[in-house]
Coordinates of C-alpha atoms and ligand atoms in Angstrom, one line a residue:
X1 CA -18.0 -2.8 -7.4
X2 CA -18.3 -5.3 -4.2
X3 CA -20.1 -4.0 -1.5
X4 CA -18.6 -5.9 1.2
X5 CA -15.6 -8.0 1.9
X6 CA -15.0 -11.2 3.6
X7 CA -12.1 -11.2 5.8
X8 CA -10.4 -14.7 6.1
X9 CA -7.0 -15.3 8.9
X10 CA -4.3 -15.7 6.4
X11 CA -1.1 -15.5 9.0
X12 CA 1.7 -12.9 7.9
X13 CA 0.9 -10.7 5.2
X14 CA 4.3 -10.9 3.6
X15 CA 5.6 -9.3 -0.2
X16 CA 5.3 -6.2 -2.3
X17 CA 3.2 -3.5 -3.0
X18 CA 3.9 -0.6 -5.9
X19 CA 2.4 2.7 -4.7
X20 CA 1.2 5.2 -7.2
X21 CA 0.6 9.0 -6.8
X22 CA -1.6 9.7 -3.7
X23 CA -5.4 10.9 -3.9
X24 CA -4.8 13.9 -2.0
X25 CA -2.5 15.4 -5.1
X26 CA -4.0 14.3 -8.3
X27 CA -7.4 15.7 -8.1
X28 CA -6.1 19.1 -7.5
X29 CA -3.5 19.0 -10.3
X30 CA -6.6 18.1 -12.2
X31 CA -8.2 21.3 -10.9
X32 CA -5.3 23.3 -11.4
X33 CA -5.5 22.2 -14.9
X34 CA -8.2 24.0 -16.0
X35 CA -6.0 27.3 -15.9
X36 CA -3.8 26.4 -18.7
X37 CA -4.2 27.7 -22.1
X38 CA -3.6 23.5 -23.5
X39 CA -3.7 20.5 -22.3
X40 CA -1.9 18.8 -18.9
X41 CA -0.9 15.5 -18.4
X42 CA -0.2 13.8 -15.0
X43 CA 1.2 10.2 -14.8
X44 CA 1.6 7.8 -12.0
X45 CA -2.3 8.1 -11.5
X46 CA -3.5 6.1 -8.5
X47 CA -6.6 4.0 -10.0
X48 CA -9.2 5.3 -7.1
X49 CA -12.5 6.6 -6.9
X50 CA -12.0 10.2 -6.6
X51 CA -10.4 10.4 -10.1
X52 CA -13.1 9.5 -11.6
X53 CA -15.3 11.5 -9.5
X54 CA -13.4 14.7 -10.1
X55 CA -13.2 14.2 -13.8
X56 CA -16.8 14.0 -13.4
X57 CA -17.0 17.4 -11.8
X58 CA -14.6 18.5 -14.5
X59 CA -16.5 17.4 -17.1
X60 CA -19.2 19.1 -15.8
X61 CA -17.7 22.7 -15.8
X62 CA -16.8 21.8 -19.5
X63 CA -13.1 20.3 -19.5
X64 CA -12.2 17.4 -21.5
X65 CA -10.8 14.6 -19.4
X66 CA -9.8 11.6 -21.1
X67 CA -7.8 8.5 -19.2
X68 CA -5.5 5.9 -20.3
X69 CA -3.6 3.5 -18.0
X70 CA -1.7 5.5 -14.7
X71 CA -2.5 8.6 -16.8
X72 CA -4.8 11.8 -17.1
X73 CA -5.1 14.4 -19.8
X74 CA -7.0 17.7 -18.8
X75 CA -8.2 19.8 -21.7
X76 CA -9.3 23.1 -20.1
X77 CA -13.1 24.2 -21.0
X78 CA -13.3 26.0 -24.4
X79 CA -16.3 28.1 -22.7
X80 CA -16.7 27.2 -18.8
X81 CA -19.5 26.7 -17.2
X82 CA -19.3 28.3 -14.3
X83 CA -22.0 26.0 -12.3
X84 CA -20.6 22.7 -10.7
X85 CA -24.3 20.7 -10.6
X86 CA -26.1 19.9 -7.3
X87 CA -25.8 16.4 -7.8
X88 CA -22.2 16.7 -6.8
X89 CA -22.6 17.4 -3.4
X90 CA -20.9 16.0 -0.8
X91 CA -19.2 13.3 -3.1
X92 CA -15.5 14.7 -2.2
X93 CA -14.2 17.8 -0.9
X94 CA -12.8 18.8 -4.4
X95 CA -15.7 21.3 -5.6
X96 CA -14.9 24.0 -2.9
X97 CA -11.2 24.3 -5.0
X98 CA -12.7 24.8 -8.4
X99 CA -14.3 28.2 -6.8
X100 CA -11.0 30.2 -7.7
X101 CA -10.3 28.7 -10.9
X102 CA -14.2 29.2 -11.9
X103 CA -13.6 32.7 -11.0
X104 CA -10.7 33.3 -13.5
X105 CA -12.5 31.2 -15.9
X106 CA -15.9 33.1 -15.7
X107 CA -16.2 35.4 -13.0
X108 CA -18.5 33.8 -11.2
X109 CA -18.7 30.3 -9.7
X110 CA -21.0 27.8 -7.9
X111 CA -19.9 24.8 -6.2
X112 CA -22.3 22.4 -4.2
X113 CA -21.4 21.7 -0.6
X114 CA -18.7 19.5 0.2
X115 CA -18.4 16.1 1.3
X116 CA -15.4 14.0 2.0
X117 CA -15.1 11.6 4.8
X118 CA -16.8 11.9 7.9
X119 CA -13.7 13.3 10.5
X120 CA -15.1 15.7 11.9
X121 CA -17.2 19.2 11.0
X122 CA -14.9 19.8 8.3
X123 CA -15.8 23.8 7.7
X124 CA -14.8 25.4 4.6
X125 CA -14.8 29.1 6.4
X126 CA -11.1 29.9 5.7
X127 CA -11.4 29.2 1.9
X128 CA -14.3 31.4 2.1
X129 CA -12.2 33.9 4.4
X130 CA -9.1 33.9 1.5
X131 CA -11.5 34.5 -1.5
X132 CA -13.4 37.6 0.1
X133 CA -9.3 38.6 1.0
X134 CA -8.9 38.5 -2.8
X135 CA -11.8 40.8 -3.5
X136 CA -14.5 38.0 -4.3
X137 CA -18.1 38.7 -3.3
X138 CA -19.1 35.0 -2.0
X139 CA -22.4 33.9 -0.5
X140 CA -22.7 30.9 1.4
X141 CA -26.2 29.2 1.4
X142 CA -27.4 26.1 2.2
X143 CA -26.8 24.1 -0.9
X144 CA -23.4 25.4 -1.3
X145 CA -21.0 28.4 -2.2
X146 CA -22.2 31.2 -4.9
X147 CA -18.7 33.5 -5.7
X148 CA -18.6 36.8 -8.1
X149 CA -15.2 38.7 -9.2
X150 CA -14.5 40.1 -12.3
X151 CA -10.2 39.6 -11.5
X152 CA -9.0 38.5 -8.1
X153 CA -6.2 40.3 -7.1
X154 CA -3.8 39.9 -4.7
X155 CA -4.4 40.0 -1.1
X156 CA -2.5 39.0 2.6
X157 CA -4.4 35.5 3.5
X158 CA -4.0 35.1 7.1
X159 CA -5.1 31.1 7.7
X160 CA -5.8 30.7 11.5
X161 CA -4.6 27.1 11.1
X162 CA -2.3 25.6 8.6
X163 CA -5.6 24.0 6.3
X164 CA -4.1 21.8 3.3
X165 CA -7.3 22.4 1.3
X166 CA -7.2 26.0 2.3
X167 CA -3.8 26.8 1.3
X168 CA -4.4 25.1 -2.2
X169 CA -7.1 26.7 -2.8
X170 CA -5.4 30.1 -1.6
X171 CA -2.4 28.6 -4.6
X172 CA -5.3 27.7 -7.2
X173 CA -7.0 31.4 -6.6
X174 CA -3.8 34.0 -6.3
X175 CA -1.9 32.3 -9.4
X176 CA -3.9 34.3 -12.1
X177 CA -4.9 36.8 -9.5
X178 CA -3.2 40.7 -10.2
X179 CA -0.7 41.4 -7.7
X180 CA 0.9 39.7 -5.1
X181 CA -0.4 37.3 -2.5
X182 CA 1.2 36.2 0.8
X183 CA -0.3 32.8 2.7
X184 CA 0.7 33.5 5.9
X185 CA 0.6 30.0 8.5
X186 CA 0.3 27.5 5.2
X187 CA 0.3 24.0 5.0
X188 CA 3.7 22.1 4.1
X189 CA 2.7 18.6 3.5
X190 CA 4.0 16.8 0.6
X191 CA 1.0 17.0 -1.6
X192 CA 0.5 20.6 -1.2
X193 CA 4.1 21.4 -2.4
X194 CA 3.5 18.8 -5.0
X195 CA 0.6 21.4 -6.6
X196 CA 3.0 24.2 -5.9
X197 CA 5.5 22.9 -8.3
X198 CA 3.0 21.6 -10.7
X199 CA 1.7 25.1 -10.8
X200 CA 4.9 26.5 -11.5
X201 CA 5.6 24.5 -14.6
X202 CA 2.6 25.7 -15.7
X203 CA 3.9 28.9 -15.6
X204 CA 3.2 30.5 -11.9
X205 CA 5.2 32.0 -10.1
X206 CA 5.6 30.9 -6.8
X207 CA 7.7 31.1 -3.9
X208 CA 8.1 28.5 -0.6
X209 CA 9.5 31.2 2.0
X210 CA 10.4 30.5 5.5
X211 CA 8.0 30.2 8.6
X212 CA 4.9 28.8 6.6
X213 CA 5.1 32.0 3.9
X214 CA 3.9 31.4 0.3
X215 CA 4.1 34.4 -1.7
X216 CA 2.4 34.2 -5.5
X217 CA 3.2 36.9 -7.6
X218 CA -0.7 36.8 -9.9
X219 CA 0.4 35.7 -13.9
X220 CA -2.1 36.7 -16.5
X221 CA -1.9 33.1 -17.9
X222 CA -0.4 29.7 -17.2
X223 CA 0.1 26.9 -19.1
X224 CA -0.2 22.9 -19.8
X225 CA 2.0 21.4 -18.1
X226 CA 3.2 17.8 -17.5
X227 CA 3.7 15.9 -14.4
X228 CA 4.8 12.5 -12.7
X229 CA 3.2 12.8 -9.1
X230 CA 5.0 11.3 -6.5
X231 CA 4.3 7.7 -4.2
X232 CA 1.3 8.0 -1.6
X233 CA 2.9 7.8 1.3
X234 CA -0.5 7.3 3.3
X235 CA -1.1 4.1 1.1
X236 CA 2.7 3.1 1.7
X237 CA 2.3 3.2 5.6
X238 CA -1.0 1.3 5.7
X239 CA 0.7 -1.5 3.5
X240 CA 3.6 -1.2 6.4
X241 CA 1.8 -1.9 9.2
X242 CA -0.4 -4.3 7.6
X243 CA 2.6 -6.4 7.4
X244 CA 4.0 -5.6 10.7
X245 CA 0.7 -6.2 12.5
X246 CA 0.4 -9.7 10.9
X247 CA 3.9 -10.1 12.2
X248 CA 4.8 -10.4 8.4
X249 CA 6.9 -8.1 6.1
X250 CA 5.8 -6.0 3.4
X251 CA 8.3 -3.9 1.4
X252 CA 6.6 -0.9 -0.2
X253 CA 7.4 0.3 -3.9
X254 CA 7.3 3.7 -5.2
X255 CA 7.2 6.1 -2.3
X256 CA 10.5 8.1 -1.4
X257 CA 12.2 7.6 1.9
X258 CA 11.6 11.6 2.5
X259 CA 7.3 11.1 2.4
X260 CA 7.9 8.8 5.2
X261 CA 10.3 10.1 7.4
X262 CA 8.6 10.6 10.7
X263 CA 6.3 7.1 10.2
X264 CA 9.9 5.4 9.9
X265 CA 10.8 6.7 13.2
X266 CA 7.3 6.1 14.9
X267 CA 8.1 2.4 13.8
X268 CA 11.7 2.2 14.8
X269 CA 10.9 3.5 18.0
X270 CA 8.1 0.6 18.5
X271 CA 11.1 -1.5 18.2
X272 CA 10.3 -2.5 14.3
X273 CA 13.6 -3.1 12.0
X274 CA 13.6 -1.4 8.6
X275 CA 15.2 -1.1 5.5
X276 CA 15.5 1.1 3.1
X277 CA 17.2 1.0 0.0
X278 CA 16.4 1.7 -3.7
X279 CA 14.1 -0.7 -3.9
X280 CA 11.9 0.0 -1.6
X281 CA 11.1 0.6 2.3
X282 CA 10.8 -2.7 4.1
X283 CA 9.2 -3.0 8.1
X284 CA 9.4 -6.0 10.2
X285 CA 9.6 -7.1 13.9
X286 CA 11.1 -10.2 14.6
X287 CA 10.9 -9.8 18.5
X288 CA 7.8 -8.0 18.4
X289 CA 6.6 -4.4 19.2
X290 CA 6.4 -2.5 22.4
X291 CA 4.4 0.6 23.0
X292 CA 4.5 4.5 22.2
X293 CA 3.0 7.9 22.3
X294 CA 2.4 9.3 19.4
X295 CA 0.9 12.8 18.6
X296 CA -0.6 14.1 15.2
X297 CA 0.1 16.8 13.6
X298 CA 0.5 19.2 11.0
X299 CA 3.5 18.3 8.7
X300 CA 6.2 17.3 9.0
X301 CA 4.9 16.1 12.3
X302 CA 3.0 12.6 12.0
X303 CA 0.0 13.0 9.8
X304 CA -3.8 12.6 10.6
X305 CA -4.3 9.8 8.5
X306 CA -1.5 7.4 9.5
X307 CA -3.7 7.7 12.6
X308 CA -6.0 4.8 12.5
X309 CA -3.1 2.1 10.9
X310 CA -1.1 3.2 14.2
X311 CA -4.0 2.6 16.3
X312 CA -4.3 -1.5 15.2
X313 CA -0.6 -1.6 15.5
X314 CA -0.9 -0.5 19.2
X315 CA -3.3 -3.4 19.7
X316 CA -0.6 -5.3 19.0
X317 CA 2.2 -4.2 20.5
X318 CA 3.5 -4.7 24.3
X319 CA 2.2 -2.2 26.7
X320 CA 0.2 0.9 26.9
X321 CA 0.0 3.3 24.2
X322 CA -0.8 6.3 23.7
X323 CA -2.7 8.5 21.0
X324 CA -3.4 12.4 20.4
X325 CA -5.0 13.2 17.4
X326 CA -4.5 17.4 16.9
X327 CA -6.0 17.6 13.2
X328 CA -9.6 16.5 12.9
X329 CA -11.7 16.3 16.5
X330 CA -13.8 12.9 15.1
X331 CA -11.4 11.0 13.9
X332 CA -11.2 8.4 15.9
X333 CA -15.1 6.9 14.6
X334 CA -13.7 3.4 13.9
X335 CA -12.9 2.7 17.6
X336 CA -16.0 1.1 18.6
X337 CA -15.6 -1.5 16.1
X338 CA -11.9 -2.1 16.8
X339 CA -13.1 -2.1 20.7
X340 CA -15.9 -4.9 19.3
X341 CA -12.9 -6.6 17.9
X342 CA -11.4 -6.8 21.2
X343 CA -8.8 -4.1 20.6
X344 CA -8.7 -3.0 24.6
X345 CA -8.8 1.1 23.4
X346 CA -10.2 3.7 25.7
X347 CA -11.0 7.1 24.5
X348 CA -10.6 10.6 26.0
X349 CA -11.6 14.6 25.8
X350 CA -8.3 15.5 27.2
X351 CA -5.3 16.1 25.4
X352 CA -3.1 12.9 26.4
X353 CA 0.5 12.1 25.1
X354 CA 1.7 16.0 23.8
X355 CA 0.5 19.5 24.1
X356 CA -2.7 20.7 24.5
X357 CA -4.5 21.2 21.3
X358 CA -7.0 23.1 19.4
X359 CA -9.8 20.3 21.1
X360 CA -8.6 20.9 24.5
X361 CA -11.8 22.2 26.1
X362 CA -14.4 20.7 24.3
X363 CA -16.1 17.3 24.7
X364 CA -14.5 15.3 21.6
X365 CA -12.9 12.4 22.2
X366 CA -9.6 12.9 20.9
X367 CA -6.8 10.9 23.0
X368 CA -6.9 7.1 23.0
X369 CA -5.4 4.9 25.1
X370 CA -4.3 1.4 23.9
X371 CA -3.2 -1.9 26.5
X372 CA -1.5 -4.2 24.2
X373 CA -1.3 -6.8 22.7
X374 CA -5.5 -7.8 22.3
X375 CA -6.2 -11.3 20.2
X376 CA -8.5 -9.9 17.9
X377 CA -11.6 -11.7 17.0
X378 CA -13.4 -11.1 13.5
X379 CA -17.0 -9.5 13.4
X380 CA -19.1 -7.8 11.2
X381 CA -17.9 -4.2 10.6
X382 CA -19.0 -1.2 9.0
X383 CA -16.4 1.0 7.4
X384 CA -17.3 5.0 8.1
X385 CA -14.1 6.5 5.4
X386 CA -11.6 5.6 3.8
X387 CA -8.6 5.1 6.4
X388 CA -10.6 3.9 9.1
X389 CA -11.3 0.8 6.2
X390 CA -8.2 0.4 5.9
X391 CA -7.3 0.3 9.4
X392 CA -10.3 -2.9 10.0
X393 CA -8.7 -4.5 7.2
X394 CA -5.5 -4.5 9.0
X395 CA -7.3 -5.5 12.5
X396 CA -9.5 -8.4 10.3
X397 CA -6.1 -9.7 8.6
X398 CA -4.8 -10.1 12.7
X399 CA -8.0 -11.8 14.0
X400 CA -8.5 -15.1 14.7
X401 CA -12.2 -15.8 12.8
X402 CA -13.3 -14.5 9.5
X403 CA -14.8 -10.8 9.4
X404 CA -17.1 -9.4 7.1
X405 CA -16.3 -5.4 6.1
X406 CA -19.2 -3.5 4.4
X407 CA -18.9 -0.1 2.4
X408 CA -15.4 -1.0 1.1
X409 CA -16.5 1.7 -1.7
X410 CA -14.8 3.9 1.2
X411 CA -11.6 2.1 0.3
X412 CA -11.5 2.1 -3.2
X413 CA -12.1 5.8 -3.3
X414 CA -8.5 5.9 -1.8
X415 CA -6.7 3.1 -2.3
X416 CA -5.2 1.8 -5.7
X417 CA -6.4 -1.5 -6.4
X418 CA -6.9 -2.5 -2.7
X419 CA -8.4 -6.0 -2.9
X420 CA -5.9 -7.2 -5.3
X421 CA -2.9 -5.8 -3.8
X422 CA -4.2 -7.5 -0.3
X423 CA -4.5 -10.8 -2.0
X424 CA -1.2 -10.5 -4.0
X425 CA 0.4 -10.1 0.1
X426 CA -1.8 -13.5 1.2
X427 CA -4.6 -12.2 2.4
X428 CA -7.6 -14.7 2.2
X429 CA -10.4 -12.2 0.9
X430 CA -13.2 -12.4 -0.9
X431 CA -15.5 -9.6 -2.6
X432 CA -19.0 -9.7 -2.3
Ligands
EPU1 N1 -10.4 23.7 8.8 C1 -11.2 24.7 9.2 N2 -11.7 25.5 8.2 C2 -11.4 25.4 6.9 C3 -10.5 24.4 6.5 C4 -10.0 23.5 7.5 O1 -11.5 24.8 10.4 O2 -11.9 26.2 6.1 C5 -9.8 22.8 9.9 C6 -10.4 21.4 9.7 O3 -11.7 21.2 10.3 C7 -9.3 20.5 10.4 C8 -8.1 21.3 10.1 O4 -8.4 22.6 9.7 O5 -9.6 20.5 11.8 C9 -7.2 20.7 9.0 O6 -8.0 20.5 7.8 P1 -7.4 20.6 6.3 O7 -8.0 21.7 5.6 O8 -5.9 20.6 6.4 O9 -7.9 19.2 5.7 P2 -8.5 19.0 4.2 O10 -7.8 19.8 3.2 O11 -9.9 19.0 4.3 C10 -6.8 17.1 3.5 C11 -6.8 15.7 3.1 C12 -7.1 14.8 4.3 C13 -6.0 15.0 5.3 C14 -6.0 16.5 5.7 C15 -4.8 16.8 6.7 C16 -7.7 15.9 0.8 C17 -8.8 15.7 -0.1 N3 -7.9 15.5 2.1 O12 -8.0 17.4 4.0 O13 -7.1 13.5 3.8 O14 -6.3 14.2 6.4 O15 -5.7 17.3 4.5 O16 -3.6 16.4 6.1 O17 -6.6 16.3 0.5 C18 -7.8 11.2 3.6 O18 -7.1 11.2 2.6 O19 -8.4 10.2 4.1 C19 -8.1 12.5 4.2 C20 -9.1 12.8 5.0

């Protein structure tokens, strides 16, 4: 695997890229298929990091996982261990959900602390909140999260914030609890409901009521189940705007019109054109872009991490923009090298361009401001996670100059083949 990439100015990125299932929804199908009594199968598997990462942890516990191409086969442990190892730790955020499947498994559980990408603090105190809820003892020390129950049951799981990992892990732990569970102020994004359904083939029964109410009615056993998981629409906008930034056009493959509702629109009001048909979703800007203010937000507002894409794009559009970012309180880590790139970003503790959020009297820096459009110049960059790679990418395909990125491992733990993909649009990169 390279451990840095050379950036070279290519003009327009211009083509096709075919999206696969996202990262944030096939590692917890592959947790969720543990629970069955056979095997699971999920298709349309997105060739990055954490796969192989989770079906390490899997492994571990004592599943089978075997992979073939755009597939995974789960075989759920014969006898489960109930200890994911140390050496796990802070690799991905996926060990903190195996705690209530661990739990039906063996009544007990262990997972290491969790990593994932640097955002912000990134607590795991409401999954810790909705286990105690279903009547699990859980101790949390400093290598990680010790849990004890001989049979959750049911319980009213209150989450003081819509949390995606929370709710899934609230899904994951009430589906083979006893009794009902209600997950009052759940998340709604795409991926979530993507576990919800995949759960319910395997034999759970679970129901999406109004005003962010999931109510699980426990099952004493679910089954394997097969899935086709759905285009990353995360993946699909980056490829977007890395066309439209370029001033070039990329049509995306593979991700439904519906994942990407509320990026369409933030485009379309920047004054970009595009089209949609069955073929794919298409973005271009033929007399360039203008500013906007944009907020993030829970879904089905626009999501955290089409945050740091947006951010290059306002570099180059016309005028000031304006960005709030609601979700994580860090997120906006890549700035400094964007601002070393020439981006003209400034960045602020005060809730600019919406409402007042959860960050509004603390001291993190989570409202940018952005005069466009900034000739970017290419530099040496280090990438911090996963999006905020993606986003230099974009800002190093715009610059005049060649850039250098290192800790692209960052990207491939979330992107699908990223280098090739990139070159495949024109983009002059090589791996080093
Ligand atoms: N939160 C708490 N306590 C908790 C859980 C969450 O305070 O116990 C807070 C977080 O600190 C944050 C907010 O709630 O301020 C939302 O966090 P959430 O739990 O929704 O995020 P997550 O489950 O950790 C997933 C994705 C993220 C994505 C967010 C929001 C995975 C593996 N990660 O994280 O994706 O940004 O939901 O949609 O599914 C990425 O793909 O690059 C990425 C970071």
């Amino acid at each position: 695997m390279a451990e840095a990439w050379l950036i070279q100015p290519s003009g327009p990125l211009v083509g096709d890229v075919r999206v696969h299932g996202s990262k944030n929804a096939v590692t917890k199908h592959m947790v969720a298929a543990i629970m069955g009594q056979g095997p699971s199968t999920i298709t349309n598997v997105p060739e990055v990091g954490d796969v192989e990462i989770t079906a390490e942890i899997l492994r571990a516990v004592g599943a089978g996982v075997e992979r073939s191409a755009g597939a995974v086969e789960v075989t759920p442990p014969e006898e489960a261990k109930a200890e994911v190892p140390l050496s796990f730790s802070g690799l991905n955020r996926i060990p903190v959900l195996l705690l209530g499947p661990l739990l039906h498994l063996t009544g007990e559980a262990f997972v290491p602390r969790v990593g994932g990408d640097r955002i912000g603090g990134r607590p795991v105190d409401f999954h810790v909140k909705a286990l105690r809820a279903l009547g699990a003892e859980v101790e949390v020390t400093d290598d990680g999260i010790r849990a004890r129950c001989r049979r959750l049951r049911g319980a009213i799981i209150e989450l003081p914030y819509p949390s995606v990992g929370a709710t899934e892990s609230a899904l994951l732990s009430a589906s083979l609890a006893q009794g009902k569970t209600v997950v009052r102020n759940a998340a709604t994004e795409p991926e979530v409901l993507e576990l919800a359904l995949f759960l319910q083939r395997m034999g759970a029964r679970i129901e999406l009521a109004p005003d962010r109410r999931v109510v699980i009615e426990g099952v004493p056993k679910l089954r394997g189940a097969r899935t086709r998981l759905a285009g990353d629409r995360i993946e699909a906008f980056s490829y977007l705007v890395a066309g439209l930034a370029t001033r070039g056009t990329v049509r995306v493959i593979g991700c439904a019109q519906d994942r990407l509702v509320t990026a369409i629109t933030t485009l379309l009001r920047m004054g970009a054109q595009v089209s949609i048909d069955e073929h794919g979703i298409a973005a271009f800007a033929p007399d360039g872009l203008h500013a906007a203010a944009v907020q993030t937000d829970v879904h089905p507002g626009f999501i955290t991490d089409w945050q740091p894409p947006l951010m290059v794009l306002f570099t180059q559009a016309e005028g000031m923009s304006v960005l709030h970012e609601t979700v994580f309180e860090e997120r906006f880590v890549y700035v400094p090298a964007l601002q070393a790139m020439g981006g003209e970003i400034e960045l602020f503790a005060t809730c600019l361009g919406g409402p007042a959020c959860r960050f509004h009297d603390t001291s993190y820096l989570h409202s940018a401001v952005v005069r466009g459009p900034s000739k970017l110049q290419g530099t040496e960059v280090e990438v911090p996670d996963v999006r905020a790679g993606f986003s230099s990418v974009i800002a190093a395909a715009t610059a005049s100059g060649p850039t250098l990125l290192h800790g692209v491992r960052h990207l491939e733990r979330g992107y699908h083949r990223p280098a090739e993909q990139l070159r495949s649009l024109g983009l002059t990169l090589q791996e080093k």
